[in-house]
Amino acid sequence: MKHIRSIYIFCSIAMSVQGWASKLPEERELTTNFSNLSLRKIPADLTPTTTTLDLSYNLLSQLQSSDFRSVSKLKVLILCHNRIQELDIKTFEFNRELRYLDLSYNRLKIVTWYSLAGLRHLDLSFNDFDTVPICEETGNMSHLEILGLSGAKIQKSDFQKIAHLHLNTVFLGLRSLSHYEEGSLPILNTTKLHIVLPMNTNFWVLLRDGIKTSKILEMTNINGKSQFASYETQQNLTLEDSKTSVLLLNKVDLLWDDLLLIFQFVWHTSVECFQIQHLTFGGKVYLDHNSFDYSNTVMRTMKLEHIQFRIFHIPQERIYLLFTKMDIENLTISDAQMPHMLFPVYPTRFQYLNFANNILTDDLFKQPIQLPHLKTLILKGNKLETLSLVSFFANNTSLKHLDLSQNLLQHENDENCFWPETLITMNLSSNELADSVFRCLPRSIQILDLNNNKIQTVPKEIIHLKSLQVLNLAFNFLTDLPACSHFRKLSILDIEMNLILSPSQDFFQSCQEVKTLNAGRNPFRCTCELRDFIQLGKYSEGMMIGWSDSYLCEYPLNLKGTQLKDVHLPELSCNTALLIVTIAVIMLVLGMAVAFCCFYFDLPWYLRMLGQWTQTLQRIRKTTQEQLKRNVQFHVFISYSEHDSTWVKHELIPNLEKEEKLICLHEGNFDPGKSITENIMNCIEKSCKSIFVLSPSFVQSEWYHYELYFAHHSLFHENSDYIIFILLEPIPLYCIPTRYPTLKALLEKKAYLEWPKDRHKCRLFWANLRATINVNLLETGEMCELQTFMELNEESRGSAISLIRTDCL
Ligand SMILES: *[C@@H]1O[C@H](CO)[C@@H](O)[C@H](O)[C@H]1NC(C)=O
Ligand SMILES: *[C@@H]1O[C@H](CO)[C@@H](O)[C@H](O)[C@H]1NC(C)=O
Ligand SMILES: *[C@@H]1O[C@H](CO)[C@@H](O)[C@H](O)[C@H]1NC(C)=O
Ligand SMILES: *[C@@H]1O[C@H](CO)[C@@H](O)[C@H](O)[C@H]1NC(C)=O
Ligand SMILES: *[C@@H]1O[C@H](CO)[C@@H](O)[C@H](O)[C@H]1NC(C)=O
Ligand SMILES: *[C@@H]1O[C@H](CO)[C@@H](O)[C@H](O)[C@H]1NC(C)=O
Ligand SMILES: *[C@@H]1O[C@H](CO)[C@@H](O)[C@H](O)[C@H]1NC(C)=O
Ligand SMILES: *[C@@H]1O[C@H](CO)[C@@H](O)[C@H](O)[C@H]1NC(C)=O
Ligand SMILES: *[C@@H]1O[C@H](CO)[C@@H](O)[C@H](O)[C@H]1NC(C)=O
């Protein structure tokens, strides 16, 4: 197990080696960057405290001994991609702290060495050296870790000078290679060796020597063109003393048979992880798995990425089986335009298979494949269509991780799925899956990616996904957050970019375990239903991914584009029950207040009085001069029953007099020759206003005098302004004799002023009465008289009549 891990680490180191040249030690100190400025000379005014100086991509051709004297603190100096032809390392004599010196991609031919003891990284690759520029002094730079070299001729004697150095990386960036003395490379003691070959070089010897040199070997530009196979078949393909465990070939362009020979060669070396990137092959397929010697290997991982071929007819079976019969642990063949894959009929030991970005179809699963140890299968970016077929295949494995993203997968409801109980993660993103996919999922699933499919709802009746913890449903067509009743352990939910208007209560009730939610970029409808959701976003710190920038209202239109956190939805307007209760309470209080007023202050009486007052005021405006011009002599004529005379004398008249300066007269104005009724009629005619004090006794004793008159003049319908009735005591309707229809009508219409029993109300009563009388008095003079008659004859039986006269008329 430990072994496997270390190989894996080597693999990843090998992959990072490619970019090693650009990696600089981390510097917090001053960096001066003169990169890409077309400089021909090094600037004289360098800041003395500069620790990192970048002069790359300029036109520098010479370095002077004084150039870097001022920057004594310099640690990193980058001079790559210039035109420097000659280098005297003594130039850096005063830069004692220099650690990193990059002179790659120049035109160096000559280096004069000087031992810079502190240097760790020295890059002289891609220069025009004739021989590799190594001297005795190079061997004295004991801190050197990374050394970049170039040279047209490579010979043992050069490398011997640094054989004792324990290097981390040796990088051979070669512009040309005219001679390589076999056995030179293995002299170096380095962990990694990276060789970039010039085009069309015989790589064979370098590959053999490279494998004998370092643990990790990377070779770029392997292109032997033709003839290699015929030449090499005469060679001995076995190798002793191989050291490499991780081999990476980059930019390989070979004939198929040559490629096969390389596989065969590497197969019997110490290489455990073999990776080829950017592979192109052509030619005819003579050699295949039948001629391959699979015995005796330590190979565990094979990785082929970015493959192209220049063959018109590929005998697929022969090529595929070469790899699948290798029976190693890990096999990757990705970005290879591979339409199919075949496996041997017997069980193989593969644990990890990666066929990403090919053009594999359902046919892959149509023949029985026995992969009992398979743990990880990556089929991302192919053309698979039927999810259930994959499940049948998987059922015969112990698969844990399955990546089926970026295919054309669908699932029909009537198809059955049989997944192994070992499956933990499944990536089904970017497929054509609809709601039915939830009926084709393994029970044991923990992480499920269904992002970018065609799911509209999470069906309610699905099997319980008891272990599901992470669910990605982003970029689908869901209109609601899912309820978690079937996956109670869910803790991370991604539902970004769906069609959610307002999440339903189901989510909040059943998804208590969710700790991280991404529901951004949905077209939220910012109404009351969204309240709980907004609260969640505001108060659950860190739970909502992307809060608050990606949570915007889409509806209603007046809120479009507003962030959810800025939407204000008050409790009262959202909680219907609360709203109803509030309204009910207000109504109740109002009702009680009204009832209280009615009961305690006799509100209806006041209202009626006020109503009459306003009518009166209106009438004042309407009153015409003609009315005044009636032949009036008296101001007010008051008719009342003897029984009520006390009230009239002590209440009514004093109150009327108060403001009107009325004078009472006792002289008879009644014509004795006329009947009392005639006299009364006469009085009414002569008076501006007539007041009748109504009470049961008045009705009984007096009313008959007037009944005919009132009926005749139809006073209650129009023009009744000058008759004022005061109801002194209530008269029950049943007490009124049927011969008095006018009186009945009067009482029913309530066309009278009611004398209040309550003394507090009297002021309003008097004010109202005076206003009524005033209607016609406004334009009269100030002097008025009041005449009161007492007629005590048989007929009248103690009735009393008062007349109030104004002088001014
Ligand atoms: C200097 O600037 C160039 C881009 O202008 C950049 O690529 C390079 O990394 C910079 N160098 C340093 C040491 O930061
Ligand atoms: C140098 O600058 C030119 C234009 O200013 C730009 O096109 C070029 O990519 C730059 N080169 C590097 C290596 O930064
Ligand atoms: C290398 O260093 C040793 C001592 O560390 C010294 O004796 C020797 O002369 C140096 N060689 C050269 C070529 O500078
Ligand atoms: C190479 O260097 C390592 C330390 O990096 C050392 O252990 C080993 O013995 C050296 N090998 C040779 C052949 O000098
Ligand atoms: C290949 O070389 C090895 C030693 O390096 C030797 O043992 C073996 O016999 C050789 N095989 C052939 C076919 O020459
Ligand atoms: C095979 O691949 C898996 C997943 O990348 C990795 O964990 C494992 O270490 C690999 N095994 C070998 C022998 O490289
Ligand atoms: C499943 O595997 C067994 C042996 O492991 C094999 O006999 C059987 O044919 C396989 N079935 C399918 C459908 O591949
Ligand atoms: C799936 O595999 C299990 C055990 O490996 C087996 O019992 C079952 O019959 C298989 N189902 C199908 C449909 O092949
Ligand atoms: C699923 O695959 C897609 C790309 O195919 C990738 O972006 C995503 O991160 C994967 N999901 C998981 C959970 O690994």
CSV table of C-alpha atoms and ligand atoms in Angstrom, one decimal, residues 1 3-5 7-9 11 272-273 300-303 329-331 351-352 376 378, ligand 6:
chain,number,residue,atom,x,y,z
A,1,MET,CA,0.0,0.0,0.0
A,3,HIS,CA,4.5,1.5,-2.3
A,4,ILE,CA,1.4,2.4,-4.3
A,5,ARG,CA,1.1,5.7,-2.6
A,7,ILE,CA,4.2,5.8,-7.0
A,8,TYR,CA,1.1,8.0,-7.1
A,9,ILE,CA,3.0,10.8,-5.6
A,11,CYS,CA,3.2,10.5,-10.9
A,272,GLU,CA,5.4,1.4,-12.7
A,273,CYS,CA,3.6,4.5,-14.0
A,300,ARG,CA,0.7,-0.7,-12.6
A,301,THR,CA,-0.6,2.5,-14.2
A,302,MET,CA,-0.8,3.4,-17.9
A,303,LYS,CA,-2.0,6.8,-18.9
A,329,GLU,CA,-4.3,-1.6,-11.9
A,330,ASN,CA,-5.0,1.7,-13.5
A,331,LEU,CA,-5.6,2.4,-17.2
A,351,GLN,CA,-9.3,-1.1,-10.4
A,352,TYR,CA,-9.4,2.2,-12.2
A,376,THR,CA,-13.5,3.6,-10.3
A,378,ILE,CA,-14.7,7.2,-15.7
B,6,LIG,C1,-4.8,4.3,-9.6
B,6,LIG,O1,-5.7,5.5,-9.7
B,6,LIG,C2,-6.3,5.8,-8.5
B,6,LIG,C3,-7.2,7.0,-8.7
B,6,LIG,O2,-6.5,8.0,-9.4
B,6,LIG,C4,-5.2,6.2,-7.5
B,6,LIG,O3,-5.7,6.5,-6.2
B,6,LIG,C5,-4.2,5.0,-7.3
B,6,LIG,O4,-3.2,5.3,-6.5
B,6,LIG,C6,-3.7,4.6,-8.7
B,6,LIG,N1,-2.9,3.4,-8.5
B,6,LIG,C7,-1.7,3.3,-9.0
B,6,LIG,C8,-1.0,2.0,-8.8
B,6,LIG,O5,-1.1,4.3,-9.6
